[in-house]
mmCIF file with all atom_site columns, C-alpha atoms in Angstrom:
data_model
loop_
_atom_site.group_PDB
_atom_site.id
_atom_site.type_symbol
_atom_site.label_atom_id
_atom_site.label_alt_id
_atom_site.label_comp_id
_atom_site.label_asym_id
_atom_site.label_entity_id
_atom_site.label_seq_id
_atom_site.pdbx_PDB_ins_code
_atom_site.Cartn_x
_atom_site.Cartn_y
_atom_site.Cartn_z
_atom_site.occupancy
_atom_site.B_iso_or_equiv
_atom_site.pdbx_formal_charge
_atom_site.auth_seq_id
_atom_site.auth_comp_id
_atom_site.auth_asym_id
_atom_site.auth_atom_id
_atom_site.pdbx_PDB_model_num
ATOM 1   C CA . GLN A 1 1   ? 0.000   0.000  0.000   1.00 93.00 ? 1   GLN A CA 1
ATOM 2   C CA . VAL A 1 2   ? 1.411   3.335  -1.094  1.00 96.00 ? 2   VAL A CA 1
ATOM 3   C CA . GLN A 1 3   ? 1.325   6.210  1.359   1.00 97.00 ? 3   GLN A CA 1
ATOM 4   C CA . LEU A 1 4   ? 2.551   9.782  1.120   1.00 98.00 ? 4   LEU A CA 1
ATOM 5   C CA . VAL A 1 5   ? 2.265   11.508 4.478   1.00 97.00 ? 5   VAL A CA 1
ATOM 6   C CA . GLU A 1 6   ? 2.821   15.257 4.648   1.00 96.00 ? 6   GLU A CA 1
ATOM 7   C CA . SER A 1 7   ? 3.687   17.181 7.781   1.00 97.00 ? 7   SER A CA 1
ATOM 8   C CA . GLY A 1 8   ? 5.000   20.580 8.794   1.00 98.00 ? 8   GLY A CA 1
ATOM 9   C CA . GLY A 1 9   ? 2.124   22.814 7.790   1.00 97.00 ? 9   GLY A CA 1
ATOM 10  C CA . GLY A 1 10  ? 0.723   25.490 10.052  1.00 97.00 ? 10  GLY A CA 1
ATOM 11  C CA . SER A 1 11  ? 0.157   29.193 10.505  1.00 98.00 ? 11  SER A CA 1
ATOM 12  C CA . VAL A 1 12  ? 2.921   31.761 10.130  1.00 98.00 ? 12  VAL A CA 1
ATOM 13  C CA . GLN A 1 13  ? 3.232   35.505 9.749   1.00 98.00 ? 13  GLN A CA 1
ATOM 14  C CA . PRO A 1 14  ? 4.327   37.069 6.468   1.00 98.00 ? 14  PRO A CA 1
ATOM 15  C CA . GLY A 1 15  ? 8.078   36.808 6.090   1.00 98.00 ? 15  GLY A CA 1
ATOM 16  C CA . GLY A 1 16  ? 8.211   33.654 8.157   1.00 98.00 ? 16  GLY A CA 1
ATOM 17  C CA . SER A 1 17  ? 9.367   30.152 7.255   1.00 98.00 ? 17  SER A CA 1
ATOM 18  C CA . LEU A 1 18  ? 7.995   26.631 7.270   1.00 98.00 ? 18  LEU A CA 1
ATOM 19  C CA . ARG A 1 19  ? 9.456   23.299 6.273   1.00 98.00 ? 19  ARG A CA 1
ATOM 20  C CA . LEU A 1 20  ? 7.144   20.692 4.837   1.00 98.00 ? 20  LEU A CA 1
ATOM 21  C CA . SER A 1 21  ? 8.020   17.006 4.831   1.00 98.00 ? 21  SER A CA 1
ATOM 22  C CA . CYS A 1 22  ? 6.532   14.131 2.877   1.00 98.00 ? 22  CYS A CA 1
ATOM 23  C CA . ALA A 1 23  ? 7.375   10.617 3.955   1.00 98.00 ? 23  ALA A CA 1
ATOM 24  C CA . ALA A 1 24  ? 6.745   7.920  1.361   1.00 98.00 ? 24  ALA A CA 1
ATOM 25  C CA . SER A 1 25  ? 6.146   4.213  1.849   1.00 97.00 ? 25  SER A CA 1
ATOM 26  C CA . GLY A 1 26  ? 5.204   1.385  -0.476  1.00 97.00 ? 26  GLY A CA 1
ATOM 27  C CA . ILE A 1 27  ? 7.213   2.711  -3.428  1.00 95.00 ? 27  ILE A CA 1
ATOM 28  C CA . ILE A 1 28  ? 10.822  2.526  -4.595  1.00 96.00 ? 28  ILE A CA 1
ATOM 29  C CA . PHE A 1 29  ? 11.318  6.151  -3.631  1.00 97.00 ? 29  PHE A CA 1
ATOM 30  C CA . GLY A 1 30  ? 14.577  6.766  -5.464  1.00 97.00 ? 30  GLY A CA 1
ATOM 31  C CA . ILE A 1 31  ? 13.115  6.199  -8.938  1.00 97.00 ? 31  ILE A CA 1
ATOM 32  C CA . TYR A 1 32  ? 10.171  8.550  -8.454  1.00 98.00 ? 32  TYR A CA 1
ATOM 33  C CA . HIS A 1 33  ? 10.036  12.196 -9.446  1.00 98.00 ? 33  HIS A CA 1
ATOM 34  C CA . MET A 1 34  ? 8.697   14.046 -6.408  1.00 98.00 ? 34  MET A CA 1
ATOM 35  C CA . ALA A 1 35  ? 6.771   17.293 -6.398  1.00 98.00 ? 35  ALA A CA 1
ATOM 36  C CA . TRP A 1 36  ? 4.821   19.698 -4.250  1.00 98.00 ? 36  TRP A CA 1
ATOM 37  C CA . HIS A 1 37  ? 1.559   21.151 -5.489  1.00 98.00 ? 37  HIS A CA 1
ATOM 38  C CA . ARG A 1 38  ? -0.774  23.586 -3.775  1.00 98.00 ? 38  ARG A CA 1
ATOM 39  C CA . GLN A 1 39  ? -4.404  24.566 -3.984  1.00 98.00 ? 39  GLN A CA 1
ATOM 40  C CA . ALA A 1 40  ? -5.760  27.815 -2.626  1.00 96.00 ? 40  ALA A CA 1
ATOM 41  C CA . PRO A 1 41  ? -9.491  28.283 -1.959  1.00 91.00 ? 41  PRO A CA 1
ATOM 42  C CA . GLY A 1 42  ? -11.369 28.815 -5.219  1.00 94.00 ? 42  GLY A CA 1
ATOM 43  C CA . LYS A 1 43  ? -8.294  28.175 -7.344  1.00 96.00 ? 43  LYS A CA 1
ATOM 44  C CA . GLN A 1 44  ? -6.953  25.282 -9.353  1.00 97.00 ? 44  GLN A CA 1
ATOM 45  C CA . ARG A 1 45  ? -4.202  23.077 -7.991  1.00 97.00 ? 45  ARG A CA 1
ATOM 46  C CA . GLU A 1 46  ? -0.808  24.243 -9.228  1.00 98.00 ? 46  GLU A CA 1
ATOM 47  C CA . LEU A 1 47  ? 2.649   22.726 -9.375  1.00 98.00 ? 47  LEU A CA 1
ATOM 48  C CA . VAL A 1 48  ? 4.986   24.535 -6.965  1.00 98.00 ? 48  VAL A CA 1
ATOM 49  C CA . ALA A 1 49  ? 8.249   22.604 -7.186  1.00 98.00 ? 49  ALA A CA 1
ATOM 50  C CA . ILE A 1 50  ? 9.562   19.361 -8.576  1.00 98.00 ? 50  ILE A CA 1
ATOM 51  C CA . ILE A 1 51  ? 12.701  17.335 -7.994  1.00 98.00 ? 51  ILE A CA 1
ATOM 52  C CA . THR A 1 52  ? 13.481  14.515 -10.373 1.00 98.00 ? 52  THR A CA 1
ATOM 53  C CA . SER A 1 53  ? 14.911  11.142 -9.469  1.00 97.00 ? 53  SER A CA 1
ATOM 54  C CA . GLY A 1 54  ? 18.236  12.526 -10.675 1.00 96.00 ? 54  GLY A CA 1
ATOM 55  C CA . GLY A 1 55  ? 18.017  15.580 -8.438  1.00 96.00 ? 55  GLY A CA 1
ATOM 56  C CA . ASN A 1 56  ? 17.098  18.242 -10.998 1.00 98.00 ? 56  ASN A CA 1
ATOM 57  C CA . ARG A 1 57  ? 14.837  20.960 -9.582  1.00 98.00 ? 57  ARG A CA 1
ATOM 58  C CA . ASN A 1 58  ? 12.279  23.312 -11.048 1.00 98.00 ? 58  ASN A CA 1
ATOM 59  C CA . TYR A 1 59  ? 9.977   25.877 -9.470  1.00 98.00 ? 59  TYR A CA 1
ATOM 60  C CA . VAL A 1 60  ? 6.971   27.932 -10.402 1.00 98.00 ? 60  VAL A CA 1
ATOM 61  C CA . ASP A 1 61  ? 8.071   31.524 -10.950 1.00 98.00 ? 61  ASP A CA 1
ATOM 62  C CA . SER A 1 62  ? 6.159   32.850 -7.941  1.00 97.00 ? 62  SER A CA 1
ATOM 63  C CA . VAL A 1 63  ? 8.296   30.877 -5.460  1.00 98.00 ? 63  VAL A CA 1
ATOM 64  C CA . LYS A 1 64  ? 11.728  31.015 -7.101  1.00 98.00 ? 64  LYS A CA 1
ATOM 65  C CA . GLY A 1 65  ? 14.326  32.277 -4.676  1.00 98.00 ? 65  GLY A CA 1
ATOM 66  C CA . ARG A 1 66  ? 12.059  31.658 -1.673  1.00 98.00 ? 66  ARG A CA 1
ATOM 67  C CA . PHE A 1 67  ? 11.283  27.915 -1.726  1.00 98.00 ? 67  PHE A CA 1
ATOM 68  C CA . THR A 1 68  ? 13.719  25.005 -1.908  1.00 98.00 ? 68  THR A CA 1
ATOM 69  C CA . ILE A 1 69  ? 12.773  21.420 -2.674  1.00 98.00 ? 69  ILE A CA 1
ATOM 70  C CA . SER A 1 70  ? 15.070  18.582 -1.610  1.00 98.00 ? 70  SER A CA 1
ATOM 71  C CA . ARG A 1 71  ? 14.953  14.860 -1.117  1.00 98.00 ? 71  ARG A CA 1
ATOM 72  C CA . ASP A 1 72  ? 16.602  12.285 1.127   1.00 98.00 ? 72  ASP A CA 1
ATOM 73  C CA . ASN A 1 73  ? 16.459  8.938  -0.618  1.00 98.00 ? 73  ASN A CA 1
ATOM 74  C CA . ALA A 1 74  ? 17.796  7.173  2.483   1.00 98.00 ? 74  ALA A CA 1
ATOM 75  C CA . LYS A 1 75  ? 14.730  8.377  4.398   1.00 98.00 ? 75  LYS A CA 1
ATOM 76  C CA . ASP A 1 76  ? 12.231  8.145  1.516   1.00 98.00 ? 76  ASP A CA 1
ATOM 77  C CA . THR A 1 77  ? 11.341  11.745 2.224   1.00 98.00 ? 77  THR A CA 1
ATOM 78  C CA . VAL A 1 78  ? 10.956  14.924 0.197   1.00 98.00 ? 78  VAL A CA 1
ATOM 79  C CA . TYR A 1 79  ? 11.046  18.383 1.749   1.00 98.00 ? 79  TYR A CA 1
ATOM 80  C CA . LEU A 1 80  ? 9.901   21.865 0.859   1.00 98.00 ? 80  LEU A CA 1
ATOM 81  C CA . GLN A 1 81  ? 11.688  24.666 2.679   1.00 98.00 ? 81  GLN A CA 1
ATOM 82  C CA . MET A 1 82  ? 9.551   27.799 2.405   1.00 98.00 ? 82  MET A CA 1
ATOM 83  C CA . ASP A 1 83  ? 11.093  31.131 3.334   1.00 98.00 ? 83  ASP A CA 1
ATOM 84  C CA . SER A 1 84  ? 9.872   34.732 3.030   1.00 98.00 ? 84  SER A CA 1
ATOM 85  C CA . LEU A 1 85  ? 6.316   33.470 3.031   1.00 98.00 ? 85  LEU A CA 1
ATOM 86  C CA . LYS A 1 86  ? 3.581   35.702 1.657   1.00 98.00 ? 86  LYS A CA 1
ATOM 87  C CA . PRO A 1 87  ? -0.186  35.697 2.231   1.00 97.00 ? 87  PRO A CA 1
ATOM 88  C CA . GLU A 1 88  ? -0.639  34.465 -1.342  1.00 96.00 ? 88  GLU A CA 1
ATOM 89  C CA . ASP A 1 89  ? 1.244   31.288 -0.386  1.00 98.00 ? 89  ASP A CA 1
ATOM 90  C CA . THR A 1 90  ? -1.743  30.283 1.740   1.00 98.00 ? 90  THR A CA 1
ATOM 91  C CA . ALA A 1 91  ? -3.017  26.947 0.423   1.00 98.00 ? 91  ALA A CA 1
ATOM 92  C CA . VAL A 1 92  ? -3.233  23.243 1.037   1.00 98.00 ? 92  VAL A CA 1
ATOM 93  C CA . TYR A 1 93  ? 0.087   21.744 -0.033  1.00 98.00 ? 93  TYR A CA 1
ATOM 94  C CA . TYR A 1 94  ? 0.122   18.269 -1.558  1.00 98.00 ? 94  TYR A CA 1
ATOM 95  C CA . CYS A 1 95  ? 2.981   15.863 -2.074  1.00 98.00 ? 95  CYS A CA 1
ATOM 96  C CA . HIS A 1 96  ? 3.042   14.027 -5.423  1.00 98.00 ? 96  HIS A CA 1
ATOM 97  C CA . ALA A 1 97  ? 5.075   11.033 -6.604  1.00 98.00 ? 97  ALA A CA 1
ATOM 98  C CA . ALA A 1 98  ? 5.313   10.022 -10.263 1.00 97.00 ? 98  ALA A CA 1
ATOM 99  C CA . TYR A 1 99  ? 7.103   7.302  -12.224 1.00 97.00 ? 99  TYR A CA 1
ATOM 100 C CA . ALA A 1 100 ? 6.072   6.332  -15.742 1.00 95.00 ? 100 ALA A CA 1
ATOM 101 C CA . ALA A 1 101 ? 2.273   5.960  -15.648 1.00 94.00 ? 101 ALA A CA 1
ATOM 102 C CA . GLN A 1 102 ? 2.123   5.596  -11.861 1.00 95.00 ? 102 GLN A CA 1
ATOM 103 C CA . TYR A 1 103 ? 1.400   8.568  -9.639  1.00 96.00 ? 103 TYR A CA 1
ATOM 104 C CA . TYR A 1 104 ? 0.271   9.103  -6.083  1.00 98.00 ? 104 TYR A CA 1
ATOM 105 C CA . TRP A 1 105 ? -0.937  12.007 -3.932  1.00 98.00 ? 105 TRP A CA 1
ATOM 106 C CA . GLY A 1 106 ? -0.652  12.763 -0.272  1.00 98.00 ? 106 GLY A CA 1
ATOM 107 C CA . GLN A 1 107 ? -3.591  13.965 1.804   1.00 97.00 ? 107 GLN A CA 1
ATOM 108 C CA . GLY A 1 108 ? -2.374  17.555 1.985   1.00 97.00 ? 108 GLY A CA 1
ATOM 109 C CA . THR A 1 109 ? -1.233  19.897 4.718   1.00 98.00 ? 109 THR A CA 1
ATOM 110 C CA . GLN A 1 110 ? -2.572  23.401 5.325   1.00 98.00 ? 110 GLN A CA 1
ATOM 111 C CA . VAL A 1 111 ? -0.258  26.400 5.167   1.00 98.00 ? 111 VAL A CA 1
ATOM 112 C CA . THR A 1 112 ? -1.690  29.730 6.286   1.00 98.00 ? 112 THR A CA 1
ATOM 113 C CA . VAL A 1 113 ? 0.268   32.976 6.011   1.00 98.00 ? 113 VAL A CA 1
ATOM 114 C CA . SER A 1 114 ? -1.434  35.824 7.832   1.00 97.00 ? 114 SER A CA 1
ATOM 115 C CA . SER A 1 115 ? -0.671  38.682 10.155  1.00 94.00 ? 115 SER A CA 1
#
């Protein structure tokens, strides 16, 4: 049974930081491309950051320079370090794993940025 379990969400003031974690089980983690998506109320889910099985990274323009995605294949975990958070970063953040035609989603973790 495949599970992606996110943690680390919460409430923070603008300019603050959070670190999200996503622990995977039931998959050969190292071969999967891992990504973080987010969905704000009333908006479509969007890709925030992706890290390939080879370690290449890409980010949506709105988070470049503020967010960092990383992975620890020994721990089957992907991270999203979020710095200089803005109110528009408020959303439910989802972990995503993909390999060939297989893909899986986590249950999501809420991030709220508000003063």
